[in-house]
PDB file of C-alpha atoms in Angstrom:
ATOM      1  CA  MET Y   1     -19.658  51.283   6.337  1.00  0.00           C
ATOM      2  CA  PRO Y   2     -16.911  53.252   4.318  1.00  0.00           C
ATOM      3  CA  LYS Y   3     -13.941  51.586   2.842  1.00  0.00           C
ATOM      4  CA  VAL Y   4     -11.666  53.854   4.454  1.00  0.00           C
ATOM      5  CA  LEU Y   5     -12.097  54.426   8.182  1.00  0.00           C
ATOM      6  CA  GLU Y   6     -11.244  57.671   9.950  1.00  0.00           C
ATOM      7  CA  PRO Y   7      -9.157  57.393  13.350  1.00  0.00           C
ATOM      8  CA  GLY Y   8     -11.144  58.087  16.408  1.00  0.00           C
ATOM      9  CA  VAL Y   9     -14.608  57.097  14.739  1.00  0.00           C
ATOM     10  CA  LEU Y  10     -16.968  54.326  15.555  1.00  0.00           C
ATOM     11  CA  TYR Y  11     -18.970  53.342  12.575  1.00  0.00           C
ATOM     12  CA  ALA Y  12     -22.070  51.196  13.117  1.00  0.00           C
ATOM     13  CA  SER Y  13     -24.632  49.716  10.707  1.00  0.00           C
ATOM     14  CA  GLU Y  14     -28.002  48.497  12.167  1.00  0.00           C
ATOM     15  CA  GLU Y  15     -28.774  46.866   8.642  1.00  0.00           C
ATOM     16  CA  PHE Y  16     -25.610  44.784   9.003  1.00  0.00           C
ATOM     17  CA  ALA Y  17     -25.529  44.559  12.663  1.00  0.00           C
ATOM     18  CA  ALA Y  18     -21.828  45.461  12.816  1.00  0.00           C
ATOM     19  CA  ALA Y  19     -19.644  48.151  13.933  1.00  0.00           C
ATOM     20  CA  ALA Y  20     -16.114  48.988  12.723  1.00  0.00           C
ATOM     21  CA  HIS Y  21     -13.311  51.243  13.860  1.00  0.00           C
ATOM     22  CA  LEU Y  22      -9.538  51.768  13.537  1.00  0.00           C
ATOM     23  CA  CYS Y  23      -7.696  50.181  16.499  1.00  0.00           C
ATOM     24  CA  ALA Y  24      -7.442  52.566  19.365  1.00  0.00           C
ATOM     25  CA  CYS Y  25      -3.605  52.197  19.551  1.00  0.00           C
ATOM     26  CA  GLY Y  26      -3.009  53.844  16.235  1.00  0.00           C
ATOM     27  CA  CYS Y  27      -1.638  50.844  14.483  1.00  0.00           C
ATOM     28  CA  GLY Y  28      -4.211  51.292  11.616  1.00  0.00           C
ATOM     29  CA  VAL Y  29      -5.838  47.748  11.802  1.00  0.00           C
ATOM     30  CA  LYS Y  30      -9.465  47.785  11.032  1.00  0.00           C
ATOM     31  CA  ILE Y  31     -11.604  46.266  13.798  1.00  0.00           C
ATOM     32  CA  ARG Y  32     -15.018  44.779  12.942  1.00  0.00           C
ATOM     33  CA  THR Y  33     -17.240  43.740  15.737  1.00  0.00           C
ATOM     34  CA  PRO Y  34     -20.581  41.868  15.022  1.00  0.00           C
ATOM     35  CA  LEU Y  35     -23.611  43.297  17.049  1.00  0.00           C
ATOM     36  CA  GLY Y  36     -26.170  41.069  18.493  1.00  0.00           C
ATOM     37  CA  PRO Y  37     -27.474  39.355  21.639  1.00  0.00           C
ATOM     38  CA  THR Y  38     -24.445  36.918  21.749  1.00  0.00           C
ATOM     39  CA  GLU Y  39     -21.934  39.430  20.398  1.00  0.00           C
ATOM     40  CA  TRP Y  40     -21.082  43.042  20.997  1.00  0.00           C
ATOM     41  CA  GLN Y  41     -23.712  45.682  22.172  1.00  0.00           C
ATOM     42  CA  LEU Y  42     -23.870  49.164  21.021  1.00  0.00           C
ATOM     43  CA  ASP Y  43     -25.336  51.863  23.262  1.00  0.00           C
ATOM     44  CA  GLU Y  44     -26.035  55.408  22.219  1.00  0.00           C
ATOM     45  CA  THR Y  45     -25.861  58.024  25.096  1.00  0.00           C
ATOM     46  CA  GLY Y  46     -25.894  61.614  24.939  1.00  0.00           C
ATOM     47  CA  ALA Y  47     -22.020  61.633  25.866  1.00  0.00           C
ATOM     48  CA  GLY Y  48     -21.292  59.229  22.798  1.00  0.00           C
ATOM     49  CA  LEU Y  49     -21.476  55.522  21.700  1.00  0.00           C
ATOM     50  CA  SER Y  50     -20.540  52.719  24.093  1.00  0.00           C
ATOM     51  CA  LEU Y  51     -19.444  49.379  22.874  1.00  0.00           C
ATOM     52  CA  SER Y  52     -19.275  46.311  25.018  1.00  0.00           C
ATOM     53  CA  PRO Y  53     -17.719  44.039  25.911  1.00  0.00           C
ATOM     54  CA  SER Y  54     -14.205  45.304  25.465  1.00  0.00           C
ATOM     55  CA  VAL Y  55     -12.198  44.941  22.380  1.00  0.00           C
ATOM     56  CA  GLY Y  56      -9.439  42.847  22.621  1.00  0.00           C
ATOM     57  CA  ASN Y  57      -7.090  42.546  19.750  1.00  0.00           C
ATOM     58  CA  TRP Y  58      -5.376  39.169  20.482  1.00  0.00           C
ATOM     59  CA  GLN Y  59      -4.637  38.207  16.971  1.00  0.00           C
ATOM     60  CA  GLN Y  60      -3.090  41.545  16.097  1.00  0.00           C
ATOM     61  CA  PRO Y  61       0.591  42.434  16.781  1.00  0.00           C
ATOM     62  CA  CYS Y  62      -0.504  45.264  19.005  1.00  0.00           C
ATOM     63  CA  ARG Y  63      -2.651  43.099  21.253  1.00  0.00           C
ATOM     64  CA  SER Y  64      -4.573  46.158  22.336  1.00  0.00           C
ATOM     65  CA  HIS Y  65      -7.389  45.907  24.802  1.00  0.00           C
ATOM     66  CA  TYR Y  66      -9.764  48.525  25.533  1.00  0.00           C
ATOM     67  CA  TRP Y  67     -13.333  49.645  26.058  1.00  0.00           C
ATOM     68  CA  ILE Y  68     -15.181  52.251  23.844  1.00  0.00           C
ATOM     69  CA  TRP Y  69     -17.334  53.992  26.607  1.00  0.00           C
ATOM     70  CA  GLN Y  70     -19.392  57.064  25.934  1.00  0.00           C
ATOM     71  CA  GLY Y  71     -17.294  58.063  22.960  1.00  0.00           C
ATOM     72  CA  GLU Y  72     -13.901  57.645  24.725  1.00  0.00           C
ATOM     73  CA  VAL Y  73     -11.308  54.788  24.707  1.00  0.00           C
ATOM     74  CA  GLU Y  74     -10.821  53.253  28.087  1.00  0.00           C
ATOM     75  CA  TRP Y  75      -7.494  51.208  28.142  1.00  0.00           C
ATOM     76  CA  CYS Y  76      -7.396  47.884  29.942  1.00  0.00           C
ATOM     77  CA  GLY Y  77      -4.516  45.699  31.244  1.00  0.00           C
ATOM     78  CA  ASP Y  78      -2.776  43.128  29.025  1.00  0.00           C
ATOM     79  CA  MET Y  79      -4.280  39.587  29.557  1.00  0.00           C
ATOM     80  CA  THR Y  80      -2.367  36.503  29.551  1.00  0.00           C
ATOM     81  CA  GLU Y  81      -2.934  33.761  27.062  1.00  0.00           C
ATOM     82  CA  ALA Y  82      -4.650  31.574  29.591  1.00  0.00           C
ATOM     83  CA  GLN Y  83      -7.085  34.432  30.500  1.00  0.00           C
ATOM     84  CA  ILE Y  84      -7.666  35.003  26.757  1.00  0.00           C
ATOM     85  CA  GLN Y  85      -8.593  31.437  26.271  1.00  0.00           C
ATOM     86  CA  ALA Y  86     -10.783  31.247  29.170  1.00  0.00           C
ATOM     87  CA  GLY Y  87     -12.747  34.305  27.884  1.00  0.00           C
ATOM     88  CA  ARG Y  88     -13.232  32.649  24.663  1.00  0.00           C
ATOM     89  CA  ARG Y  89     -14.476  29.427  26.410  1.00  0.00           C
ATOM     90  CA  LEU Y  90     -17.015  31.669  28.542  1.00  0.00           C
ATOM     91  CA  GLU Y  91     -18.209  33.558  25.194  1.00  0.00           C
ATOM     92  CA  HIS Y  92     -18.774  30.052  23.648  1.00  0.00           C
ATOM     93  CA  LEU Y  93     -20.840  28.769  26.708  1.00  0.00           C
ATOM     94  CA  CYS Y  94     -22.907  32.070  26.793  1.00  0.00           C
ATOM     95  CA  ARG Y  95     -23.690  31.586  23.030  1.00  0.00           C
ATOM     96  CA  ARG Y  96     -24.714  27.976  23.525  1.00  0.00           C
ATOM     97  CA  ALA Y  97     -26.854  28.804  26.475  1.00  0.00           C
ATOM     98  CA  TYR Y  98     -28.662  31.600  24.535  1.00  0.00           C
ATOM     99  CA  PHE Y  99     -29.462  29.393  21.407  1.00  0.00           C
ATOM    100  CA  ALA Y 100     -30.425  26.594  23.698  1.00  0.00           C
ATOM    101  CA  LYS Y 101     -32.827  28.852  25.536  1.00  0.00           C
ATOM    102  CA  ARG Y 102     -34.181  30.279  22.137  1.00  0.00           C
ATOM    103  CA  GLU Y 103     -34.727  26.691  20.871  1.00  0.00           C
ATOM    104  CA  LYS Y 104     -36.516  25.648  24.180  1.00  0.00           C
ATOM    105  CA  GLU Y 105     -38.813  28.692  23.903  1.00  0.00           C
ATOM    106  CA  ARG Y 106     -39.667  28.056  20.233  1.00  0.00           C
ATOM    107  CA  PHE Y 107     -40.418  24.371  21.153  1.00  0.00           C
ATOM    108  CA  ALA Y 108     -42.601  25.293  24.037  1.00  0.00           C
ATOM    109  CA  GLU Y 109     -44.479  27.933  21.650  1.00  0.00           C
ATOM    110  CA  SER Y 110     -45.168  25.383  19.149  1.00  0.00           C
ATOM    111  CA  ARG Y 111     -46.736  23.131  21.853  1.00  0.00           C
ATOM    112  CA  SER Y 112     -49.073  25.843  23.073  1.00  0.00           C
ATOM    113  CA  PRO Y 113     -52.743  24.957  22.643  1.00  0.00           C
ATOM    114  CA  SER Y 114     -53.327  27.892  20.277  1.00  0.00           C
ATOM    115  CA  ARG Y 115     -50.374  26.871  17.981  1.00  0.00           C
ATOM    116  CA  ARG Y 116     -51.638  23.246  17.952  1.00  0.00           C
ATOM    117  CA  ILE Y 117     -55.138  24.252  16.831  1.00  0.00           C
ATOM    118  CA  TRP Y 118     -53.541  26.628  14.240  1.00  0.00           C
ATOM    119  CA  ASN Y 119     -51.472  23.648  12.918  1.00  0.00           C
ATOM    120  CA  PHE Y 120     -54.430  21.414  12.767  1.00  0.00           C
ATOM    121  CA  VAL Y 121     -56.512  23.760  10.878  1.00  0.00           C
ATOM    122  CA  LYS Y 122     -53.687  24.448   8.651  1.00  0.00           C
ATOM    123  CA  ASN Y 123     -53.136  20.777   7.934  1.00  0.00           C
ATOM    124  CA  LEU Y 124     -56.845  20.234   7.189  1.00  0.00           C
ATOM    125  CA  VAL Y 125     -56.825  23.099   4.619  1.00  0.00           C
ATOM    126  CA  GLY Y 126     -53.716  21.918   3.141  1.00  0.00           C
ATOM    127  CA  ARG Y 127     -55.105  18.433   2.324  1.00  0.00           C
ATOM    128  CA  ARG Y 128     -57.953  19.785   0.103  1.00  0.00           C
TER     129      ARG Y 128
END
């Protein structure tokens, strides 16, 4: 990521799983969005980059709310404080569900017959 961001440019780093841009309203605030299965998703199309879900700058004075869709900014309406809090709760629940599912899958994998045999052999070799 460059230190100085250009207006109208969405920067993305696969290495750091992050995107950054200047707020679309023109206020100059740097917006950083983490990328990942429980965060924002970045899609590259022939028409341009899309970032989802929407960007809501609730902690900034401008309180801008918009989508970056195929390289263009699509403005969204204002949200009430209650709507913002409900969205944050939903994001929290989605993250918890995602990580709970991953943990359950990891546990199930560790209990598979092939994994149990591998662990048995590994323990035998480690005792020598």
